[in-house]
Structure formats: C-alpha cells, structure tokens
Amino acid sequence: MATVQEEIQEEKKAFSQLDKIKQLPMQKKLGLMVAAAAVIAMTAGTWLWSQTPDYRVLYTNVSDQEGGTIIDALQKMNIPYQFSESGGSILIPASQVHEVRLRLAGQGLPKGSLSGFEILENQKFGSSQFLEQVNYQRALEGELSRSIQSLSAVQGARVHLAIARPSVFTRERPQPRVSVLLNLHPGRMLSAEQVSAIVHLVSSSIPDLPVKNVTVIDQQGNLLSGQKDNQAETGLDPSQLKYVQDMEQNFIRRIEAILTPITGQDNVHAQVTADVDFSHIERAEETYRPNNNPAEAAAVRSQQQSESISISQPEGGVPGALSNRPPAPAEAPVEAKQSSEAAAKTTPTDTRKESTTNYEVDKTVAHIRQSTGRINRLSAAVVINHRTKLDAEGNPVSEPLADEEIAKLTALVKQAIGFDEKRGDTLTVTSSQFNPKGDTAEDLPLWKDPDTVQLTKDIGKQLLIAALVLFFLLKIFRPFLRNLLPPPPPPPVPALASAGNNVVQGETMIETTKVVTLEENLEKARLLAANEPAIVANVVKGWISGNGQ
C-alpha cells in the first residue's frame, strides 16, 4: 500500500506542475494549448481513419437518372456511399456490397439505361426524315438489347444495326446486317442452342434479315454465332461428346456396382472407352430374284386364252345373172338333213387357239435407316485391389486375387456391359495393390488465407496508428513541453550530521541510520494538514472514492 507521504508527494507534484503552467507567459501558454489541440486532433483523426471502412464498387457506368434512383435507395437504407474520381462508379463499404446488390435487385435496380421505342414519344416538330430514321433505328436497337438482356446468363448486350436506306434509284436493295455484343456474367457461358435462339430472335425482329447476316460475339471477342457451323465442318458436336461421356460413365457404374459387393468399397476402379458411330445412313434397296427353277410354282398375275375358228366359203360362179337365179325347189326334211351333213363334211374349217399367262416377278423393296449413336467397339479396363488377409502371426498381408477368381469377375463384367466379341470389344481385368488413400486437398498456406490476410491488414493498420501517435508524443510533443516548462530546481544538499558523517577530500559520504516511527508520521500529517489543507482534502477524497491504495 502506498503510504500517506507518497500520496502527499504526488499531490504536491501535481500542484507544482499546475503552478508552473500558471506561471508561464501567455505565449508559451498558447503554444501549449496548440500542442494539446494537435495531439487531440491527431488522435481523433487516426481513430476515425482506423474506423473508416474499405469502399468497393457497387455499380459502374450508370446513367444519371439510374444513379439518382440508386442513391435514393441507398439513403433510405442508411448505407454510406461515395463516387469514384471519374464519377462513373458508385462505391459503398466492402462488407455490404453483396447484400446491397441483392436488396437493390429485389427493387428492380438497376433497370438499365437503354432507350426503346419510348424515344419516339418525344419527337420534335419539324424533324427531318433522316433524324426520324435514326431514332427508329436507335429504338429498335434498344428493344433488341433489352430482350437479349432478359436471358439469365447475359449481363449486358449491345445491338448494332446496319440497314441501308431505301432508294428509288437502285434496283436491288442490300440486305440488312446485325452485330450483337454480349457481356456475360462471370462464370457463365451460352450453349449453341442459346446462341442460335438469339440469332433467330434478331432475325425475326427485322424484316428481310437472313440468319447468316447476324453476328454474335462475347466480351472476350469470341465469335459465338459461328460455333454450330464450325462444329458441323469439324464433325465435333458437344451434344455428341456428352452422349459418349454419359455412355462411358454408365458402363463404369455398371462395372463398379456389380464388383463392389464382392471386392468391397473403394477396391475397384474401371474405365471404359466407347467408339460410337454418329453417321446418319439412309438406304433404299430394290432387288429382283431370277426364277432359276421354272417348275417351281409361282404366283399367276394374269392369264388370257383365246380360240378362233374360220370356215372356208364354197366355190361359186361368177357373179351376174346366173348367180341371181331363184332358189331351188323345196325338198323333203330327211333329204335336207342328209344333204346338210354331207355339205358339212365336205366344207373346210380353220381353228386357232391362243393362251397367255403372266407370273409375278420376285422383287424386294427395302428402306433402311441406321440410327445414330451406334456402338462400334467397347474397350474396358478394370483394376481390383489386392485382398488383405491375416498371416499366422496376425499381421495383415495383401495378396493378389487368384486367376480363377479373376476369370469369374471377368465373366461378370462381360455380362454387365454386354460384351460382344464379334464387334471387337476388349476387356482387361487385373489385380494390383492400391496406394494408401491420403488427403488430396492441400491446405492453403497461412499467408494465402483470405481471413489471415485481412486480419494482418487490420493489425498492421492499428500498429501503424499506434506508432505514429507514439512518435508524435515522444519526438515532437515531449521536446516541445520541455522547452515550454522551466527546468526543475536542483535538489537541496542535505545537511551533514556531526555524528556518523565522514568527509573525505571534498567528497561527502553520508551514512544515516534512521528509524521512522508511527508517531513521527502522524506528527508530519498534522503539520501538513495545518499548513496545506487542500492537499490533505484531495488525499482524503481519493481514499473515499477508492483510488487510494
């Protein structure tokens, strides 16, 4: 515990310093006040600087109208903001960038500064035809850009139209052309189908615009509209490659699914390579089979038979008066029949028969269309881990699988993947020792960890502030105070006692043995209270408040 004398001495020093300051001239007092104000200002400034957040870009390249709407929203959310030196970006604290973007997106901000057909609503009276055509083209470009930006992968889009002006002096009008520049979100990309959809959207929005006259590129300068044509020329199609990969992964899953219950988890690895034919073949055949065996019964298509009999006329006289004679007199029936039979026997006849039979000709008509994605050949490789067993001493020992067991597993794999030897499929199953599985993921070094880097920056910032304040206090403010305050008086030389004191050649050696008793301390306290009541009152006040120990 501090003694009463020590506390009294401290109070005396404080009062003595105040007395010294009061005794200073006005110029030094003013300098002391300026120094104190500078220290306070520097401390407050460094503290505010340490508390100032790191600002990051919220949005860039926003129009004045769009920027005003965003600023109003930030003010309503009580979020501090700044502007970049060029004035084209809005900055907010880095810790709130993602949250603010989500909240503004929920309010539909930013809406985009593209002008559509609303630009035609403010047409001035007396505008020329050229200006009207330019405004219409701008409006059409803005509407197309808005439509393209509605895609989830597109962050921004610009459309440039090249449309020739109609003229009565030209017979053929050039076809319009369109260029589309896409700014995609980070990590996003468009498929060939999506690019084709954008091309057809633009082509359908402009009259007489063919699909081939639409060019689409991304922010990296990659040509997107020609991907499908390039793939058709090189024979590469992402959908076909994905189909092959999915097929191979399906075979791998089949192999591992049938072998895992036998070998155990993580003891089998398989790889399959599929040779897939994507050629599209369509063939029409029409074949005729010759009738090698005439005796073979064949289908009769049509049959036609005809028979004709002709009777020769009897010899007669020369036409004339004699041939126009009256008929002969009638004869009896019996005689007439006999005469007719005799005449028939003596009359010459000519008989003719014809028969035509048409048979069906053998004919085969076939339309053959081979499906794409037909497997030409499969190549599979399977590796099985050694089996672990315990030896006679109880130690684990790994040994390869027997040939008989490998043969059984090979048969299972062939059945699982549909192995076809005629097709040229190959399969290799082997047993090998696997390496011990370890962690493949490498931990980031401490100096690359984002949290550690940020913590180091904060600590360095605080240490820099503390170093600046300490340097200012020790190197600037302390010497300044020394110059302002008068030097302390030299300590008094103690009196030499006659007894117990030795003086040797001008050098004083003091050897004093003094015992301070409680009565002496009390006497000194009484004298001090009588002479300096203010100091004693401060000491008692400190005891009451608990500061005196």
XYZ file of C-alpha atoms in Angstrom:
549
model
C 0.000 0.000 0.000
C 1.124 3.444 -0.782
C 1.976 5.435 2.322
C 0.432 8.758 3.188
C 3.667 10.502 2.409
C 3.818 9.102 -1.130
C 0.296 10.252 -1.885
C 1.020 13.638 -0.423
C 4.180 13.881 -2.561
C 2.184 13.045 -5.722
C -0.383 15.714 -4.918
C 2.401 18.189 -4.321
C 3.913 17.381 -7.715
C 0.564 17.854 -9.442
C 0.020 21.203 -7.759
C 3.557 22.223 -8.510
C 3.078 21.415 -12.243
C -0.139 23.437 -12.315
C 1.616 26.287 -10.583
C 4.408 26.132 -13.142
C 1.919 26.218 -16.014
C 0.117 29.150 -14.431
C 3.400 30.991 -14.079
C 4.212 30.595 -17.815
C 3.887 33.641 -20.070
C 0.882 33.933 -22.364
C 2.869 32.992 -25.499
C 4.015 29.701 -24.001
C 0.548 29.001 -22.664
C -0.824 29.500 -26.191
C 1.797 27.154 -27.637
C 0.957 24.564 -25.009
C -2.739 24.804 -25.903
C -1.938 24.431 -29.617
C 0.197 21.363 -28.912
C -2.552 19.781 -26.815
C -5.113 20.529 -29.514
C -2.801 18.982 -32.139
C -2.424 15.826 -30.073
C -6.185 15.553 -29.616
C -6.827 16.200 -33.311
C -4.232 13.676 -34.395
C -5.599 11.045 -32.025
C -9.160 11.637 -33.205
C -8.099 11.617 -36.861
C -6.176 8.380 -36.579
C -9.077 6.762 -34.732
C -11.548 7.872 -37.396
C -9.183 6.689 -40.127
C -8.909 3.306 -38.473
C -12.693 3.078 -38.327
C -13.213 4.121 -41.962
C -14.472 1.103 -43.985
C -12.911 -0.085 -47.224
C -15.093 1.045 -50.118
C -15.747 -1.179 -53.126
C -17.542 -0.651 -56.443
C -21.293 -1.233 -56.319
C -22.206 -0.324 -59.926
C -20.305 1.187 -62.830
C -21.339 3.040 -65.969
C -24.785 4.003 -64.708
C -26.709 6.866 -66.224
C -27.562 9.992 -64.248
C -31.200 9.028 -63.927
C -30.370 5.475 -62.898
C -27.687 6.705 -60.487
C -30.130 9.069 -58.796
C -32.580 6.234 -58.216
C -29.824 4.067 -56.723
C -28.641 6.897 -54.441
C -32.186 7.422 -53.145
C -32.418 3.725 -52.342
C -29.040 3.817 -50.521
C -30.127 6.803 -48.454
C -33.323 5.044 -47.426
C -31.251 2.028 -46.308
C -28.824 4.324 -44.356
C -25.822 3.000 -46.279
C -22.848 5.362 -46.817
C -21.702 5.813 -50.386
C -19.008 7.553 -52.383
C -18.282 8.328 -56.012
C -15.153 7.410 -57.895
C -12.778 10.108 -59.083
C -14.094 9.803 -62.625
C -17.679 9.858 -61.368
C -18.672 6.736 -63.263
C -18.886 4.355 -60.296
C -20.776 4.224 -57.006
C -18.771 2.950 -54.029
C -20.087 1.513 -50.753
C -18.416 -0.332 -47.832
C -16.928 -3.618 -48.988
C -18.715 -5.648 -46.322
C -22.124 -4.570 -47.668
C -21.630 -4.873 -51.432
C -23.272 -8.273 -51.938
C -26.135 -7.574 -49.531
C -26.919 -4.216 -51.148
C -26.841 -5.691 -54.639
C -29.375 -8.322 -53.620
C -31.617 -5.761 -51.942
C -31.474 -3.415 -54.935
C -32.144 -6.308 -57.301
C -35.274 -7.036 -55.293
C -36.363 -3.459 -56.056
C -35.626 -3.916 -59.748
C -32.470 -1.804 -59.770
C -30.604 -1.108 -61.904
C -33.203 -1.087 -64.645
C -30.740 -0.320 -67.430
C -30.222 2.859 -69.368
C -31.233 1.523 -72.772
C -33.854 3.522 -74.649
C -36.523 1.679 -76.559
C -39.493 2.844 -78.555
C -40.249 5.435 -75.855
C -37.670 7.613 -77.607
C -40.245 8.153 -80.359
C -42.684 9.699 -77.897
C -40.665 12.923 -77.684
C -40.353 13.698 -81.358
C -39.818 17.364 -82.055
C -41.891 19.197 -84.627
C -40.046 19.686 -87.872
C -37.662 16.731 -87.539
C -36.109 15.577 -90.778
C -36.720 12.173 -92.289
C -33.110 11.221 -91.621
C -33.456 12.039 -87.914
C -36.657 10.034 -87.699
C -34.925 7.067 -89.317
C -32.010 7.360 -86.866
C -34.357 7.488 -83.869
C -36.258 4.478 -85.128
C -33.009 2.542 -85.528
C -31.918 3.542 -82.015
C -35.258 2.474 -80.601
C -35.060 -0.874 -82.385
C -31.520 -1.457 -81.108
C -32.609 -0.653 -77.553
C -35.592 -3.000 -77.667
C -33.469 -5.842 -79.018
C -30.827 -5.205 -76.340
C -33.491 -5.332 -73.621
C -34.853 -8.601 -74.968
C -31.401 -10.195 -75.053
C -30.545 -8.933 -71.558
C -33.573 -10.770 -70.183
C -31.587 -14.020 -70.551
C -30.212 -15.202 -67.231
C -26.635 -15.652 -68.478
C -26.417 -12.239 -70.176
C -25.380 -9.280 -68.040
C -25.469 -6.702 -70.806
C -25.985 -6.557 -74.563
C -25.495 -4.075 -77.363
C -27.032 -4.378 -80.809
C -25.742 -2.572 -83.906
C -27.942 -2.423 -87.000
C -26.641 -1.837 -90.491
C -29.722 -1.135 -92.592
C -29.427 0.502 -95.996
C -31.735 3.410 -96.736
C -34.355 2.676 -99.387
C -33.900 4.480 -102.685
C -35.879 4.563 -105.917
C -32.669 4.816 -107.921
C -31.396 1.356 -107.004
C -32.941 -1.819 -108.311
C -31.518 -4.165 -105.691
C -31.531 -3.237 -102.028
C -28.680 -4.647 -99.862
C -29.737 -6.989 -97.113
C -29.515 -5.630 -93.552
C -26.823 -6.870 -91.181
C -26.758 -7.016 -87.381
C -23.929 -7.311 -84.857
C -24.637 -8.322 -81.243
C -22.111 -7.855 -78.414
C -22.864 -9.863 -75.271
C -21.450 -9.193 -71.808
C -21.919 -12.450 -69.904
C -21.973 -12.883 -66.147
C -18.705 -14.166 -64.635
C -18.503 -17.932 -64.906
C -21.464 -18.190 -67.290
C -21.487 -19.266 -70.920
C -24.062 -19.771 -73.653
C -24.732 -23.073 -75.351
C -25.012 -23.407 -79.111
C -28.797 -23.645 -78.801
C -28.964 -20.381 -76.843
C -26.780 -18.575 -79.368
C -28.975 -19.895 -82.168
C -32.034 -18.660 -80.287
C -30.533 -15.149 -80.048
C -29.711 -15.178 -83.763
C -33.244 -16.227 -84.714
C -34.717 -13.664 -82.305
C -32.831 -10.842 -84.013
C -33.516 -12.215 -87.485
C -37.243 -12.428 -86.803
C -37.390 -8.878 -85.453
C -36.012 -7.144 -88.555
C -37.635 -7.502 -91.980
C -35.619 -9.188 -94.741
C -32.788 -10.109 -92.358
C -31.387 -13.603 -93.027
C -29.920 -15.640 -90.228
C -26.486 -15.714 -91.845
C -26.218 -11.895 -91.563
C -26.395 -11.932 -87.737
C -23.054 -11.939 -85.894
C -22.856 -12.612 -82.144
C -19.672 -12.182 -80.063
C -18.967 -12.074 -76.327
C -16.975 -9.599 -74.226
C -13.790 -11.610 -74.842
C -14.136 -11.228 -78.593
C -15.067 -14.873 -79.191
C -17.336 -15.489 -82.161
C -20.426 -17.316 -80.912
C -22.706 -17.313 -83.937
C -20.323 -19.495 -85.985
C -19.920 -22.270 -83.420
C -22.554 -24.523 -84.950
C -21.133 -24.152 -88.453
C -17.604 -24.831 -87.212
C -18.802 -27.904 -85.368
C -20.546 -29.140 -88.494
C -17.356 -28.682 -90.514
C -15.062 -30.349 -87.997
C -17.550 -33.045 -87.063
C -17.499 -32.101 -83.374
C -20.752 -31.630 -81.520
C -20.926 -31.000 -77.756
C -24.136 -32.987 -77.503
C -22.447 -35.988 -79.140
C -19.429 -35.721 -76.845
C -21.723 -35.529 -73.835
C -23.621 -38.572 -75.102
C -20.379 -40.564 -75.319
C -19.277 -39.453 -71.852
C -22.621 -40.358 -70.327
C -22.499 -43.755 -72.013
C -18.992 -44.458 -70.706
C -19.944 -43.357 -67.182
C -22.968 -45.636 -67.338
C -20.765 -48.630 -68.181
C -18.355 -47.680 -65.367
C -21.188 -47.532 -62.856
C -22.400 -50.940 -64.002
C -18.965 -52.473 -63.518
C -18.414 -50.939 -60.079
C -21.945 -51.796 -58.969
C -21.522 -55.485 -59.762
C -17.977 -55.819 -58.343
C -18.222 -53.659 -55.202
C -20.266 -56.195 -53.181
C -17.540 -58.759 -53.896
C -14.372 -56.688 -53.537
C -15.568 -54.120 -51.007
C -15.905 -50.366 -51.151
C -13.111 -48.399 -52.890
C -11.376 -51.604 -54.035
C -12.270 -51.478 -57.713
C -11.705 -48.873 -60.422
C -12.865 -49.116 -64.011
C -12.512 -47.118 -67.196
C -14.464 -47.641 -70.417
C -13.845 -46.191 -73.852
C -16.701 -46.338 -76.361
C -16.276 -45.965 -80.110
C -19.642 -44.540 -81.171
C -20.741 -44.072 -84.770
C -22.821 -40.921 -85.242
C -23.049 -41.206 -89.032
C -26.583 -40.905 -90.393
C -27.199 -43.513 -93.133
C -30.437 -43.932 -95.041
C -30.514 -46.522 -97.861
C -33.269 -47.679 -100.285
C -32.922 -51.086 -101.972
C -34.963 -52.744 -104.751
C -33.843 -56.290 -105.754
C -35.204 -58.803 -108.286
C -34.708 -62.544 -107.835
C -34.428 -64.588 -111.061
C -36.686 -67.627 -111.460
C -33.970 -70.291 -111.580
C -36.415 -73.252 -111.379
C -39.195 -72.991 -113.990
C -41.019 -75.924 -112.434
C -41.316 -74.057 -109.160
C -44.794 -72.871 -108.583
C -45.103 -69.150 -108.955
C -47.938 -66.786 -108.359
C -50.023 -66.153 -111.511
C -50.525 -62.474 -112.017
C -52.846 -62.708 -115.103
C -53.964 -65.397 -117.645
C -55.590 -64.942 -121.042
C -56.841 -67.604 -123.519
C -58.432 -67.115 -126.988
C -59.753 -69.570 -129.671
C -60.970 -68.753 -133.207
C -62.477 -71.000 -135.944
C -62.824 -69.856 -139.546
C -64.930 -71.663 -142.300
C -63.888 -71.560 -145.952
C -66.579 -70.416 -148.469
C -67.685 -72.978 -151.204
C -66.752 -72.360 -154.793
C -69.444 -70.311 -156.676
C -69.969 -68.986 -160.149
C -69.168 -65.672 -161.494
C -71.392 -63.021 -160.063
C -74.007 -61.965 -162.572
C -77.296 -63.109 -163.982
C -76.664 -66.749 -163.279
C -75.938 -66.169 -159.631
C -79.224 -64.370 -159.221
C -81.270 -67.366 -160.034
C -84.334 -68.258 -157.948
C -83.898 -70.778 -155.166
C -84.171 -74.477 -155.851
C -87.386 -76.201 -155.140
C -88.038 -77.490 -151.621
C -87.010 -80.994 -150.636
C -88.173 -83.376 -148.016
C -86.836 -82.956 -144.434
C -84.975 -86.217 -144.412
C -83.328 -85.430 -147.626
C -82.444 -81.898 -146.430
C -80.722 -83.177 -143.262
C -78.680 -85.661 -145.160
C -77.641 -83.084 -147.658
C -76.543 -80.624 -144.889
C -74.427 -83.262 -143.158
C -72.814 -84.108 -146.377
C -72.157 -80.467 -147.014
C -70.595 -80.042 -143.553
C -68.281 -82.912 -144.076
C -67.111 -81.542 -147.306
C -66.767 -77.803 -146.005
C -63.115 -76.935 -144.987
C -62.540 -75.194 -141.470
C -59.521 -73.249 -139.836
C -59.166 -73.379 -135.987
C -56.735 -71.035 -133.961
C -56.088 -71.127 -130.164
C -54.008 -68.580 -128.071
C -53.133 -68.710 -124.338
C -51.137 -66.029 -122.337
C -50.125 -66.489 -118.654
C -48.312 -63.701 -116.665
C -46.435 -64.697 -113.482
C -45.317 -62.323 -110.593
C -41.621 -61.432 -110.677
C -39.671 -61.724 -107.322
C -38.989 -58.162 -106.057
C -37.729 -56.811 -102.725
C -38.025 -53.092 -101.798
C -36.297 -52.027 -98.529
C -35.794 -48.611 -96.912
C -33.009 -48.883 -94.328
C -32.227 -46.047 -91.897
C -29.499 -46.666 -89.351
C -29.890 -44.909 -86.023
C -27.100 -42.577 -84.862
C -25.090 -43.356 -81.761
C -24.415 -46.980 -82.632
C -21.556 -48.579 -80.684
C -18.808 -49.807 -82.940
C -16.461 -51.054 -80.234
C -16.023 -51.085 -76.458
C -12.722 -51.117 -74.570
C -12.830 -51.644 -70.802
C -10.110 -51.880 -68.159
C -10.788 -52.944 -64.561
C -8.304 -52.832 -61.674
C -9.089 -54.690 -58.436
C -7.194 -54.096 -55.214
C -5.263 -56.879 -53.514
C -7.112 -58.775 -50.845
C -5.924 -58.276 -47.261
C -5.573 -61.329 -45.028
C -4.013 -62.110 -41.677
C -0.930 -64.283 -41.532
C -0.107 -66.825 -38.846
C 1.147 -64.080 -36.530
C -1.987 -61.953 -37.004
C -0.370 -59.306 -39.186
C -2.286 -58.024 -42.234
C -0.856 -59.227 -45.527
C -2.109 -58.284 -49.003
C -2.140 -60.820 -51.802
C -3.433 -60.675 -55.388
C -6.591 -62.417 -56.478
C -6.348 -65.908 -57.874
C -6.664 -66.498 -61.601
C -9.882 -68.457 -61.123
C -11.484 -65.580 -59.232
C -10.335 -63.054 -61.836
C -11.884 -65.237 -64.551
C -15.207 -65.258 -62.687
C -15.126 -61.497 -62.243
C -14.273 -61.060 -65.917
C -17.336 -63.093 -66.879
C -19.498 -60.913 -64.639
C -18.147 -57.736 -66.199
C -18.779 -59.053 -69.716
C -22.389 -59.740 -68.879
C -22.766 -56.313 -67.242
C -21.503 -54.285 -70.218
C -22.899 -56.501 -72.984
C -19.534 -57.685 -74.245
C -19.599 -58.669 -77.932
C -16.515 -60.385 -79.261
C -17.729 -60.215 -82.860
C -17.923 -56.467 -82.539
C -14.281 -56.338 -81.487
C -14.799 -55.475 -77.819
C -11.842 -55.843 -75.449
C -11.795 -56.294 -71.666
C -8.875 -56.449 -69.254
C -9.299 -57.303 -65.561
C -6.221 -57.248 -63.337
C -5.401 -57.264 -59.642
C -2.968 -54.690 -58.278
C -2.009 -53.118 -54.955
C -3.626 -49.723 -54.385
C -1.657 -46.906 -52.820
C -2.835 -45.727 -49.392
C -5.516 -43.139 -49.713
C -4.490 -39.751 -48.405
C -5.842 -36.285 -48.404
C -5.514 -34.829 -51.859
C -6.733 -31.441 -50.868
C -3.841 -29.210 -49.906
C -4.400 -26.611 -47.247
C -3.730 -23.077 -48.306
C -0.618 -21.576 -46.738
C -1.218 -19.160 -43.940
C -0.080 -16.190 -45.988
C -2.649 -17.016 -48.705
C -5.631 -17.463 -46.407
C -8.063 -14.543 -47.051
C -9.068 -14.311 -43.386
C -5.463 -14.239 -42.250
C -4.576 -11.605 -44.836
C -7.461 -9.396 -43.747
C -6.609 -9.839 -40.052
C -2.975 -8.969 -40.784
C -4.057 -5.824 -42.608
C -6.220 -4.722 -39.678
C -3.479 -5.396 -37.113
C -0.900 -3.602 -39.260
C -3.240 -0.657 -39.599
C -3.681 -0.372 -35.828
C 0.060 -0.777 -35.198
C 0.814 1.937 -37.718
C -1.584 4.288 -35.972
C -0.048 3.498 -32.558
C 3.477 4.037 -33.935
C 2.540 7.411 -35.411
C 0.954 8.588 -32.164
C 3.919 7.391 -30.102
C 6.387 9.027 -32.478
C 4.486 12.304 -32.278
C 4.348 12.221 -28.482
C 7.975 11.254 -27.910
C 9.745 13.122 -30.686
C 7.632 16.238 -31.116
C 5.305 16.924 -28.211
C 7.669 15.944 -25.370
C 10.577 18.153 -26.513
C 8.093 20.955 -27.090
C 6.833 20.685 -23.496
C 10.394 20.657 -22.181
C 11.071 23.921 -23.928
C 7.880 25.483 -22.592
C 8.191 24.433 -18.939
C 11.023 25.813 -16.757
C 13.667 23.353 -15.616
C 13.125 21.842 -12.172
C 15.177 23.325 -9.312
C 18.253 21.388 -8.230
C 17.746 19.073 -5.264
C 18.780 20.519 -1.897
C 22.061 19.380 -0.411
C 21.375 17.544 2.823
C 22.977 18.825 5.968
C 25.832 16.868 7.326
C 25.458 15.464 10.767
C 28.327 15.718 13.130
C 27.989 12.163 14.240
C 28.030 9.411 11.759
C 29.280 11.690 8.917
C 32.642 11.365 7.193
C 34.126 13.923 4.775
C 36.979 12.740 2.615
C 38.781 15.196 0.155
C 35.710 17.261 -0.751
C 33.574 14.219 -1.330
C 30.700 13.773 1.079
C 29.703 10.328 2.158
C 26.520 10.197 4.172
C 25.721 7.249 6.263
C 22.470 7.722 8.138
C 20.525 5.232 10.116
C 17.047 6.454 10.756
C 14.010 4.642 12.093
C 10.682 6.211 11.145
C 8.012 5.515 13.744
C 4.234 5.837 13.538
C 4.271 8.840 15.869
C 6.610 10.751 13.565
C 4.352 10.087 10.573
C 1.303 11.291 12.456
C 3.129 14.429 13.501
C 4.092 15.175 9.935
C 0.500 14.583 8.792
C -0.785 17.065 11.409
C 1.673 19.697 10.315
C 0.763 19.155 6.652
C -2.972 19.395 7.422
C -2.399 22.623 9.231
C -0.231 24.157 6.509
C -1.699 22.591 3.323
C -5.382 21.723 3.949
C -6.187 21.474 0.193
C -3.676 18.690 -0.393
C -4.948 16.694 2.581
C -8.542 17.158 1.360
C -7.619 15.705 -2.052
C -5.935 12.727 -0.400
C -8.989 12.001 1.749
C -11.224 12.409 -1.293
C -9.121 9.852 -3.149
C -9.460 7.414 -0.251
C -13.245 7.797 -0.240
C -13.547 7.270 -3.997
C -11.390 4.130 -3.777
C -8.405 5.435 -5.732
C -6.052 5.426 -2.799
C -4.458 2.029 -2.269
